[in-house]
PDB file of C-alpha atoms and ligand atoms in Angstrom:
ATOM      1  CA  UNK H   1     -17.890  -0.675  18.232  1.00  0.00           C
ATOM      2  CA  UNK H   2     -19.711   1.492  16.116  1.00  0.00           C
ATOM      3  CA  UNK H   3     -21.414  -0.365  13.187  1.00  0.00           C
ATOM      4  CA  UNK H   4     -19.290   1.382  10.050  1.00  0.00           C
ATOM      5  CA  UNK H   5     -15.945  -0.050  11.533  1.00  0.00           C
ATOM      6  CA  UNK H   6     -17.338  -3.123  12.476  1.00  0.00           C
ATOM      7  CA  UNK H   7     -18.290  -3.272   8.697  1.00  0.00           C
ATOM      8  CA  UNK H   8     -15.106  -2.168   7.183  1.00  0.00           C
ATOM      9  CA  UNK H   9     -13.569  -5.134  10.069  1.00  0.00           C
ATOM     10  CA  UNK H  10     -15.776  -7.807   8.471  1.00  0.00           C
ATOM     11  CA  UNK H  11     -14.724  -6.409   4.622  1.00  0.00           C
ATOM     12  CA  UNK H  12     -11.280  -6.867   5.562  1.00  0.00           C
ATOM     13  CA  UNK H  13     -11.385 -10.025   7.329  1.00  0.00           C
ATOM     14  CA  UNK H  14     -13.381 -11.208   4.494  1.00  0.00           C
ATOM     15  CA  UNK H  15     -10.351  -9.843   2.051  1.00  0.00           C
ATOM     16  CA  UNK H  16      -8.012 -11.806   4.426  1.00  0.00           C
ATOM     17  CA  UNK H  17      -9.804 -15.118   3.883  1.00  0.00           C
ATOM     18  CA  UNK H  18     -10.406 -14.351   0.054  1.00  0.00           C
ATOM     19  CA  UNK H  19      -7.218 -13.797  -0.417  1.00  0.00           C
ATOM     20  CA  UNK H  20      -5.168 -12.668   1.756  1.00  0.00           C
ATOM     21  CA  UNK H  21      -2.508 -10.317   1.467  1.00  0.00           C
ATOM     22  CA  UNK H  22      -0.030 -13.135   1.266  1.00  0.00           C
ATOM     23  CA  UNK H  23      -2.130 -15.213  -1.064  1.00  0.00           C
ATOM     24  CA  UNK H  24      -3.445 -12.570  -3.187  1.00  0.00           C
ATOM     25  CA  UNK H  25      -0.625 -14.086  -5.187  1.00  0.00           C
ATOM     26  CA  UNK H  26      -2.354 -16.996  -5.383  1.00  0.00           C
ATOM     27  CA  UNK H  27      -5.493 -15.465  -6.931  1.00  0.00           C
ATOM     28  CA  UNK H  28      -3.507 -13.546  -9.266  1.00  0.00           C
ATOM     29  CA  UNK H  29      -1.419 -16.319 -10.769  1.00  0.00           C
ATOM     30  CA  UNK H  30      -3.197 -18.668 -12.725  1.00  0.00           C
ATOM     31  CA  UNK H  31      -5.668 -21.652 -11.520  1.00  0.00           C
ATOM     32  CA  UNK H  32      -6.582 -19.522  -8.386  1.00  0.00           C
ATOM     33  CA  UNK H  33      -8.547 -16.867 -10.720  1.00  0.00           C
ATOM     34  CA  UNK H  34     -10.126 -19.169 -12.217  1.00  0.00           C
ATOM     35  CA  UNK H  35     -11.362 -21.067  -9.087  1.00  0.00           C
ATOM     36  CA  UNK H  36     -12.160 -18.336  -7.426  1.00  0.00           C
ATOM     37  CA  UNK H  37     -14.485 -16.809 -11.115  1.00  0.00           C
ATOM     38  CA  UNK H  38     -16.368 -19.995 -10.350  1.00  0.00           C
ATOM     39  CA  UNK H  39     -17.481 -19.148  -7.031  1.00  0.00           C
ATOM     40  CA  UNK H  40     -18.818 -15.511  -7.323  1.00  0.00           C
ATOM     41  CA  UNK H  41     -18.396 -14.834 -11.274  1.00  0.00           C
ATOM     42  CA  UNK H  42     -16.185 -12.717 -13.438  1.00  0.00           C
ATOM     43  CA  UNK H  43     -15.883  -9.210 -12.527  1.00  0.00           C
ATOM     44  CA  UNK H  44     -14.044  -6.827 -14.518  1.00  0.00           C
ATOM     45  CA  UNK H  45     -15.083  -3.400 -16.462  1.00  0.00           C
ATOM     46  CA  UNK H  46     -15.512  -2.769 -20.013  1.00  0.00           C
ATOM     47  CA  UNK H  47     -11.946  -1.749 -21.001  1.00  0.00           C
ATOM     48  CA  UNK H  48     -10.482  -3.431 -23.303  1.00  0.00           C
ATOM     49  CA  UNK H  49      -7.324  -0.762 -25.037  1.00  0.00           C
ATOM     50  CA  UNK H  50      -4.329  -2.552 -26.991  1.00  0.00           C
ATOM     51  CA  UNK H  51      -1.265  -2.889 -24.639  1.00  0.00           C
ATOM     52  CA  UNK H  52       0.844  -2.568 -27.664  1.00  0.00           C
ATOM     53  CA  UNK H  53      -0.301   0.362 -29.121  1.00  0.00           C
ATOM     54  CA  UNK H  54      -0.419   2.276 -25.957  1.00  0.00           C
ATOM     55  CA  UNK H  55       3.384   1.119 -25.178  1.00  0.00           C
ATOM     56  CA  UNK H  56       3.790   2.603 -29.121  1.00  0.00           C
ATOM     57  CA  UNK H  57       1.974   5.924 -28.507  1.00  0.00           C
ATOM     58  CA  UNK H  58       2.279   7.250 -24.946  1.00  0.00           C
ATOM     59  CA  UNK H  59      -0.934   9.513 -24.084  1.00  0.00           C
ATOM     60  CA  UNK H  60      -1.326  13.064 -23.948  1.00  0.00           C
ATOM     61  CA  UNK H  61       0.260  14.594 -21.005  1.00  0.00           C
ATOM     62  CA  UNK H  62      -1.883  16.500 -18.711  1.00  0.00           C
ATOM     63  CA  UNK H  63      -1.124  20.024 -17.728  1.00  0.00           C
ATOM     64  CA  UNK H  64       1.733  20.604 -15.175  1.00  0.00           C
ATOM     65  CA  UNK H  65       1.898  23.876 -12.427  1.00  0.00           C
ATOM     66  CA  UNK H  66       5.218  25.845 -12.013  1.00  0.00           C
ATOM     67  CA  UNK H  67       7.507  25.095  -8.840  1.00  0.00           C
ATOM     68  CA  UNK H  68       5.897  28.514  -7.157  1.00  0.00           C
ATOM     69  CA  UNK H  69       2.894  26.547  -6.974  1.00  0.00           C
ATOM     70  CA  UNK H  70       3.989  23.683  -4.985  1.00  0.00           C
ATOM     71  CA  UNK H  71       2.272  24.028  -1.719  1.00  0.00           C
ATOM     72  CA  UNK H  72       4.585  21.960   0.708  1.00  0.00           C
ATOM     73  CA  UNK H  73       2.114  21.701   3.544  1.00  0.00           C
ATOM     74  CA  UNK H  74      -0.925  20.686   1.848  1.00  0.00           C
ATOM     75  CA  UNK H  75      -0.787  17.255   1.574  1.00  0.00           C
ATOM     76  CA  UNK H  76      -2.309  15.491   4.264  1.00  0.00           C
ATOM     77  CA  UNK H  77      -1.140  11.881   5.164  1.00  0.00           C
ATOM     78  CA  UNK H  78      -3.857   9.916   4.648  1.00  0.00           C
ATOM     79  CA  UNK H  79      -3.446   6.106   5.714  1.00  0.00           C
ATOM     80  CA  UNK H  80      -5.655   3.671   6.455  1.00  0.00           C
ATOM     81  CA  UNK H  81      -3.386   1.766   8.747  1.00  0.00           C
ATOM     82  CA  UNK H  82      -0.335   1.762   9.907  1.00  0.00           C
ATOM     83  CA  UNK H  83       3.138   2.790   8.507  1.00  0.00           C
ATOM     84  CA  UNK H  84       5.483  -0.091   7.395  1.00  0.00           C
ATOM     85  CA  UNK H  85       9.290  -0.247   7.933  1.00  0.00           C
ATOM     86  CA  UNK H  86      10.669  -1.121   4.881  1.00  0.00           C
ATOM     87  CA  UNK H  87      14.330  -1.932   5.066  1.00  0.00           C
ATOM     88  CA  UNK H  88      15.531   0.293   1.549  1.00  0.00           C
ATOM     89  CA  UNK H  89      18.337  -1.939   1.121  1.00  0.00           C
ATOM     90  CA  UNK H  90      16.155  -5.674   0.878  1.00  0.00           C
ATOM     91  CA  UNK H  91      13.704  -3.795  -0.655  1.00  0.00           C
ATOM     92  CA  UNK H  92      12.311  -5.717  -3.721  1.00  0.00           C
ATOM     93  CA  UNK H  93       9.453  -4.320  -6.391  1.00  0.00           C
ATOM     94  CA  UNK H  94       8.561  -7.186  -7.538  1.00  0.00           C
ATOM     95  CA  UNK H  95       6.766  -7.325 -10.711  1.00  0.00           C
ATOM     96  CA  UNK H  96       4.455 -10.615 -11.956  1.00  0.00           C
ATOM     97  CA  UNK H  97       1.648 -11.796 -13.822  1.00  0.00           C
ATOM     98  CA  UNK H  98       1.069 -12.092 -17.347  1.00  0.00           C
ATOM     99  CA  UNK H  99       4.412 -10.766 -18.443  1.00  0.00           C
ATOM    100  CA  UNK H 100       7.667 -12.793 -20.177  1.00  0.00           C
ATOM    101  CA  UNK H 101      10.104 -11.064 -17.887  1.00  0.00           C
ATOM    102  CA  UNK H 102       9.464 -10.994 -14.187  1.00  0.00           C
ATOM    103  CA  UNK H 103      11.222  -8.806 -12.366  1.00  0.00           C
ATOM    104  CA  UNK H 104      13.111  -8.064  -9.226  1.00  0.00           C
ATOM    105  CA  UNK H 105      14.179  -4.559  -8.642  1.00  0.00           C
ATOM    106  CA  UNK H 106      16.131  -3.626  -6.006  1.00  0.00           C
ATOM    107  CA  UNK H 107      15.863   0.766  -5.099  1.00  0.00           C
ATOM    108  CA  UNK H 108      19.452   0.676  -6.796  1.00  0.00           C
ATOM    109  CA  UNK H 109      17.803  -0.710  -9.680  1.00  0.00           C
ATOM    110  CA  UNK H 110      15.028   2.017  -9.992  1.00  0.00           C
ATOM    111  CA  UNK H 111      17.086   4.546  -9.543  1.00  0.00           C
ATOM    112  CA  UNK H 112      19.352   3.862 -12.155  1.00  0.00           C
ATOM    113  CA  UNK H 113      16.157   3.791 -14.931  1.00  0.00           C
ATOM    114  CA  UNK H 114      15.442   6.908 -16.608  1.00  0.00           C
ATOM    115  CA  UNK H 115      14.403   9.784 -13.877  1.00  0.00           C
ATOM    116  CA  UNK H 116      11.354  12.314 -14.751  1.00  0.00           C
ATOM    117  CA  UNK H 117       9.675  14.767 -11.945  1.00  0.00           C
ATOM    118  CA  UNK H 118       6.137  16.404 -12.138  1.00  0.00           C
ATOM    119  CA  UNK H 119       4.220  18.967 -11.115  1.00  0.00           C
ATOM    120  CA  UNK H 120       0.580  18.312 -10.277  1.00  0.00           C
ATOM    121  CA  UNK H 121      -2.328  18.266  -8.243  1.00  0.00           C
ATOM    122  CA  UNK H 122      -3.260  15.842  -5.444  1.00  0.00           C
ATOM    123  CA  UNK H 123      -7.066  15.064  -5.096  1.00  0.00           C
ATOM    124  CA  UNK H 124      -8.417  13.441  -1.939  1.00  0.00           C
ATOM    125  CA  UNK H 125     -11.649  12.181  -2.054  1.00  0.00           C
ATOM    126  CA  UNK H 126     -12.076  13.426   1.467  1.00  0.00           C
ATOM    127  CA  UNK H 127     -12.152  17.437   0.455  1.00  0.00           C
ATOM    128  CA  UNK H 128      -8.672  18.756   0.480  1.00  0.00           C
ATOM    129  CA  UNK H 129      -6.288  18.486  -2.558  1.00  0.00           C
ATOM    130  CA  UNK H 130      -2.744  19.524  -2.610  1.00  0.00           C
ATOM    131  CA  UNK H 131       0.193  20.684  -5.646  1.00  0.00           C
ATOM    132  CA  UNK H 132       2.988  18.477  -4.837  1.00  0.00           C
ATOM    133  CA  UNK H 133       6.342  17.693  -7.314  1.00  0.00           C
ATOM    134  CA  UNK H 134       6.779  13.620  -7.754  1.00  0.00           C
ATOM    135  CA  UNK H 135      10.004  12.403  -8.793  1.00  0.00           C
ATOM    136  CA  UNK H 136      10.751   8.947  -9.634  1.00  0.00           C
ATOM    137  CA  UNK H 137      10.271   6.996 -13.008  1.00  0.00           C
ATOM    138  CA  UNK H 138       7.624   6.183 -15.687  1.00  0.00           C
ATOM    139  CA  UNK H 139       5.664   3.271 -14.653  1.00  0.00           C
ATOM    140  CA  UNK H 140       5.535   3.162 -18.143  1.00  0.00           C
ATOM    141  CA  UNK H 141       9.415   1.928 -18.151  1.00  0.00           C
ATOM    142  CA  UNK H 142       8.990  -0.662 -15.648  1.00  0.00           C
ATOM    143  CA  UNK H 143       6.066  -2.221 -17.526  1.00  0.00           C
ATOM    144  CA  UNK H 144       7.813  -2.098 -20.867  1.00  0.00           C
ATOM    145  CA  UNK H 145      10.935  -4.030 -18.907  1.00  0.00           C
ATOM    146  CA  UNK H 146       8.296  -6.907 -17.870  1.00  0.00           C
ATOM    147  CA  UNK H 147       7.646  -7.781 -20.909  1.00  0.00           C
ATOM    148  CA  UNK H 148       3.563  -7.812 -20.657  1.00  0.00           C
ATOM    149  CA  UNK H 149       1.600 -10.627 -22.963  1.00  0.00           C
ATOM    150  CA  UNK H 150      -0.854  -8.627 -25.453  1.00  0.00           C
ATOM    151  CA  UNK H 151      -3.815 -10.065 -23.188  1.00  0.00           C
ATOM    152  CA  UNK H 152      -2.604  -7.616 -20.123  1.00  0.00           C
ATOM    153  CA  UNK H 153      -5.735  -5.250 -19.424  1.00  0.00           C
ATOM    154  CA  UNK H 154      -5.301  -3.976 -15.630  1.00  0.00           C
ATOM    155  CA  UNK H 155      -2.626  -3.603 -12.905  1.00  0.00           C
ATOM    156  CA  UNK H 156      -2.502  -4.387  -9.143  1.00  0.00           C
ATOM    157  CA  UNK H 157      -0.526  -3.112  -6.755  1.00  0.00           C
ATOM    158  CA  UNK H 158       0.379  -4.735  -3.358  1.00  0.00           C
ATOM    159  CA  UNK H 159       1.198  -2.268  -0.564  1.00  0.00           C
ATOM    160  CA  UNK H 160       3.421  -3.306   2.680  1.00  0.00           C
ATOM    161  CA  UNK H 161       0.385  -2.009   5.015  1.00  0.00           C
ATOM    162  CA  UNK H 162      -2.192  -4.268   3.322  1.00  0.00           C
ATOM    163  CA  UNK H 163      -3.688  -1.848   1.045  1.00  0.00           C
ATOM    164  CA  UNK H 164      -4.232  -2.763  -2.510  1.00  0.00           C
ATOM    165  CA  UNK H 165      -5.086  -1.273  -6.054  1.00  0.00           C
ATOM    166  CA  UNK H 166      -6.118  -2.476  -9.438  1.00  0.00           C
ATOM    167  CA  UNK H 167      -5.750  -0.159 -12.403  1.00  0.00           C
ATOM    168  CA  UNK H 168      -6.789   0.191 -16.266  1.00  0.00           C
ATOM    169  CA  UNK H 169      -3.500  -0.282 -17.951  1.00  0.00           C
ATOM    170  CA  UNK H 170      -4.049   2.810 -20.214  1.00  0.00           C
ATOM    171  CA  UNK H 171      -3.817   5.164 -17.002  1.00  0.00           C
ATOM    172  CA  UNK H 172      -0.948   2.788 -15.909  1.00  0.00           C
ATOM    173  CA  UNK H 173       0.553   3.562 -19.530  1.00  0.00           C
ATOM    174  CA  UNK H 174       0.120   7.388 -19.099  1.00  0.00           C
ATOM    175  CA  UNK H 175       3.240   9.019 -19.156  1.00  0.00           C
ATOM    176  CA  UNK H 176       2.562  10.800 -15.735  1.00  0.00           C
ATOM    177  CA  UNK H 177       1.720   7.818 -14.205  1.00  0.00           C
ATOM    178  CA  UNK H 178       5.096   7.242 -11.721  1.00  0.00           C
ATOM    179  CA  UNK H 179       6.582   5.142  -9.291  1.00  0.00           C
ATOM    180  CA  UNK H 180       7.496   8.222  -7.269  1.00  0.00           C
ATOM    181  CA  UNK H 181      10.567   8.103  -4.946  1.00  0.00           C
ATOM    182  CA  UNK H 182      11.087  11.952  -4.287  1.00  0.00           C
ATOM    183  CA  UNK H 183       8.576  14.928  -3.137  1.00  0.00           C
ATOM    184  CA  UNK H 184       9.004  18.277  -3.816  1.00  0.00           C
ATOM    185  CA  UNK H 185      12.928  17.303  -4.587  1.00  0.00           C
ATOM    186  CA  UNK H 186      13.484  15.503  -1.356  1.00  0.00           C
ATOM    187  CA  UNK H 187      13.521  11.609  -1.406  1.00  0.00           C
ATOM    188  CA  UNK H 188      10.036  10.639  -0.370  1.00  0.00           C
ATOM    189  CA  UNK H 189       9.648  10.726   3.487  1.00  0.00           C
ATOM    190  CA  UNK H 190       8.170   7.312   4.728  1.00  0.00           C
ATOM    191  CA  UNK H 191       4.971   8.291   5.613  1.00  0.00           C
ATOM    192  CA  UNK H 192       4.005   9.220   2.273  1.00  0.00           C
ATOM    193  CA  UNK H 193       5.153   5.656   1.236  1.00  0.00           C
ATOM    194  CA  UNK H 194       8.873   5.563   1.087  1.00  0.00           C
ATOM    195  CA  UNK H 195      10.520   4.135  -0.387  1.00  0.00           C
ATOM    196  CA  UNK H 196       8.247   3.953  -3.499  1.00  0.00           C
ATOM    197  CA  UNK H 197       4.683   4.527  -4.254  1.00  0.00           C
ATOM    198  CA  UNK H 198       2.420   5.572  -7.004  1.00  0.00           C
ATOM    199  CA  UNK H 199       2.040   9.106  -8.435  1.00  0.00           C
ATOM    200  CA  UNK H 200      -0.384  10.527 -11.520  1.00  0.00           C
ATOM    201  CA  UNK H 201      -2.346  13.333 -11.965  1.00  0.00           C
ATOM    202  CA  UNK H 202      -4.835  11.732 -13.367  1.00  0.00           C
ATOM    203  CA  UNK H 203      -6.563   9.722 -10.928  1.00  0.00           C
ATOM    204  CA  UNK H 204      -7.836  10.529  -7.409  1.00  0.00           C
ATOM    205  CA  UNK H 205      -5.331   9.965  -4.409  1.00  0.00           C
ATOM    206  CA  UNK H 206      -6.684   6.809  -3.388  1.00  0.00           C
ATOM    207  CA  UNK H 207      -5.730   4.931  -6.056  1.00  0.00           C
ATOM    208  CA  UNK H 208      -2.051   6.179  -5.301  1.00  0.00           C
ATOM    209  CA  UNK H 209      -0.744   3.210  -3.303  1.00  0.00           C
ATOM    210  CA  UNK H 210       2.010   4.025  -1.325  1.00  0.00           C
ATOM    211  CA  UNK H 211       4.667   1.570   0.128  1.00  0.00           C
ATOM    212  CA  UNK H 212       4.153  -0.399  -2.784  1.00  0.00           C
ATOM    213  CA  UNK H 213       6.230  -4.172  -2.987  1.00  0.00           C
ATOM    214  CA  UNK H 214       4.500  -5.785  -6.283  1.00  0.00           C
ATOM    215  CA  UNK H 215       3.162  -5.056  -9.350  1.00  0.00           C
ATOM    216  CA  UNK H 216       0.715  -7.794 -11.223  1.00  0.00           C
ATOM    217  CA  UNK H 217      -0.416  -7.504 -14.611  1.00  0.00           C
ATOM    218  CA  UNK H 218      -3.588  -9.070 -15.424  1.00  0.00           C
ATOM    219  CA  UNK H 219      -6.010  -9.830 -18.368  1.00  0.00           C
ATOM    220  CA  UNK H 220      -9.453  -9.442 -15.955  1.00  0.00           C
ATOM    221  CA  UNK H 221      -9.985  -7.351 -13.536  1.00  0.00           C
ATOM    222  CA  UNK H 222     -10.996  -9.469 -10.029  1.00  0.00           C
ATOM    223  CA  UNK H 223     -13.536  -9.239  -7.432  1.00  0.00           C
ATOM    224  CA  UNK H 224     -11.661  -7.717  -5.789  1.00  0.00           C
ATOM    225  CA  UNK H 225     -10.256  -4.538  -6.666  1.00  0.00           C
ATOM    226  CA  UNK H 226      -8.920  -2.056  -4.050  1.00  0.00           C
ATOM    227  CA  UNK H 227      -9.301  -1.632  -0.582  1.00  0.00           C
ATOM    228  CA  UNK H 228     -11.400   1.044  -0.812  1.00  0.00           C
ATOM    229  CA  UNK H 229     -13.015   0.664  -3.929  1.00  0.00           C
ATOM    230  CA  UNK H 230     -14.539  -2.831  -2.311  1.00  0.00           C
ATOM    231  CA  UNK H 231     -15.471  -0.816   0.140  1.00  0.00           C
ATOM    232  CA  UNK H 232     -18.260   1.212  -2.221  1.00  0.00           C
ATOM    233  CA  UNK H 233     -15.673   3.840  -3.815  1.00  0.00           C
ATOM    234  CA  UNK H 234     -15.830   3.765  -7.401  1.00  0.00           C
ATOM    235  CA  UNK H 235     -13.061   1.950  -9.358  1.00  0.00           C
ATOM    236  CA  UNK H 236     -11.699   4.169 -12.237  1.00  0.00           C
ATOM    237  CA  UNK H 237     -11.440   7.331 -10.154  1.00  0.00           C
ATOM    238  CA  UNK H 238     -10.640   9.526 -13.013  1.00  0.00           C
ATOM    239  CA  UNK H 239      -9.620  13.273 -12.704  1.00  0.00           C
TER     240      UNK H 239
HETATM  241  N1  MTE L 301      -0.592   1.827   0.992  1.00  0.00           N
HETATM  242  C1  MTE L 301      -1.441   2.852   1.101  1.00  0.00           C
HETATM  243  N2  MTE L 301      -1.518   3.722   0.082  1.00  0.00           N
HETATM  244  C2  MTE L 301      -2.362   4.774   0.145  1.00  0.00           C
HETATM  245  C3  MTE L 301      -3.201   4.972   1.260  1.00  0.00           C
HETATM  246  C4  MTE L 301      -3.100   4.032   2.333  1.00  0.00           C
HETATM  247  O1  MTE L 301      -3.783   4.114   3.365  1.00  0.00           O
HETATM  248  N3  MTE L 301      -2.201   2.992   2.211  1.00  0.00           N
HETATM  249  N4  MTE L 301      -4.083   6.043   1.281  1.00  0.00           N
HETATM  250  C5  MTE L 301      -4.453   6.623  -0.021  1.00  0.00           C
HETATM  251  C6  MTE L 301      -5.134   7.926   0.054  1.00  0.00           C
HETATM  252  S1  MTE L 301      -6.795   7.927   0.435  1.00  0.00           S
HETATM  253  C7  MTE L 301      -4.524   9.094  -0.281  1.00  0.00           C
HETATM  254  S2  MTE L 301      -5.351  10.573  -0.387  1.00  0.00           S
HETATM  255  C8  MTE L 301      -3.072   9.141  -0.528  1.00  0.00           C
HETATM  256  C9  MTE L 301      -2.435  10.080   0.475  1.00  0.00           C
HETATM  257  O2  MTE L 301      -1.051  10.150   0.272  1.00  0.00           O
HETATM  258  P1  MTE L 301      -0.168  10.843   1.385  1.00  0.00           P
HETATM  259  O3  MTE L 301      -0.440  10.140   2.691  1.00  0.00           O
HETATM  260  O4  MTE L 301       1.239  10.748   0.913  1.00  0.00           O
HETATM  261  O5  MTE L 301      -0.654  12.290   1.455  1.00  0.00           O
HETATM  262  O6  MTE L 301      -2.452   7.874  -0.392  1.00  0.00           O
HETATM  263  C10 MTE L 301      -3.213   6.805  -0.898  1.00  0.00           C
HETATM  264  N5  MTE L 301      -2.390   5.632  -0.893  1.00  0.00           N
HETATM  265 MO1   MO L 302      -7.545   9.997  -0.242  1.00  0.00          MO
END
């Protein structure tokens, strides 16, 4: 076995006993952070914007390209694993954390929120970047429906294949930040993470999660941060 995937084995088996992908539930809700700051310390980055006011003011949108410049080839599918069946009629998003309204959203339930599409650029880390329209809704609204405490500060995302995300909860906020369940006007085929996944043009592709089953907002940011980002790649991955 050559020594990189031998590493990235041992990260991941390490993730697995850390947390798991089942019990990264437990790390996220409650005592388990704290247990788990005790044995390797508090991690989390200097951001520290109101929740309220950015639920008040949305952000500045960001640029969008005309439908000529969709380029329907150009995005690659990039994933680290393996493609999950999802059945789209049990499908749950569940979203948790620090919030006074769980939720459990069914795709009936998502689809019947407000609708928005977009126009922007994807940007792979590995060298290729591709125009692609999104349609879903605001991430925005689905936040705002959980009911976040004033202490949230970042957002994870749990993927079906294992892969997981943490987020700033301004970007999280921006209005073109979406849980996408269309591409370029088609419903979102499965390999780009059917039957929803995340979309925004301002953050680098793989902080996109696709496949995506829950939603946690936190006050600190964990060890633990993203499946790639633990792997070396930088966290905020701004464009
Ligand atoms: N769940 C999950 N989400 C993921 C990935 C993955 O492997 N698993 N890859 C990321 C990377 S690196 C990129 S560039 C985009 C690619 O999206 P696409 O496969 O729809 O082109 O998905 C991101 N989201
Ligand atoms: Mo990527």
């Amino acid at each position: 076995m050559e020594p990189m995937q031998r590493d990235r084995l041992l990260l991941r088996r390490r993730f697995l006993q850390l947390s798991g992908f089942s019990s990264l539930s437990l790390l996220l809700s409650g005592c388990g952070i704290r247990l788990f700051e005790e044995v390797v310390g508090q991690a989390f980055e200097p951001l520290n914007q109101r929740l309220e006011e950015l639920l008040l003011n949305p952000q500045q949108p960001v640029p969008e390209f005309s439908s000529s410049a969709i380029e329907p080839e150009a995005l690659i599918i990039n994933s680290y694993r393996f493609t999950p069946k999802i059945d789209t009629v049990k499908f749950r998003l569940l979203v948790e954390g620090d919030v006074d309204n769980p939720l459990s959203l069914s795709m009936a339930d998502i689809q019947e929120m407000p609708h928005t599409s977009m126009i922007i650029r994807h940007v792979c880390v590995e060298g290729w970047a591709a125009i692609v329209q999104w349609g879903g809704l605001q991430l925005r609204d689905i936040v705002a429906l959980a009911k976040p405490k004033s202490n949230v500060r970042y957002v994870y995302f749990e993927s079906a294949d294992g892969y997981y995300e943490s987020w700033d909860i301004a970007s999280a906020l921006h209005p073109q930040t979406l849980m996408a369940y269309e591409k370029n006007g088609q419903p979102l085929p499965v390999e780009n993470g059917a039957p929803l996944r995340l979309a925004s043009p301002i953050k680098l592709g793989y902080k996109q999660s696709k496949w995506v089953t829950r939603i946690v907002l936190v006050e600190k940011l964990l060890p633990i941060k993203g499946y790639w980002e633990d792997q070396g790649y930088e966290w905020f991955a701004g464009l």
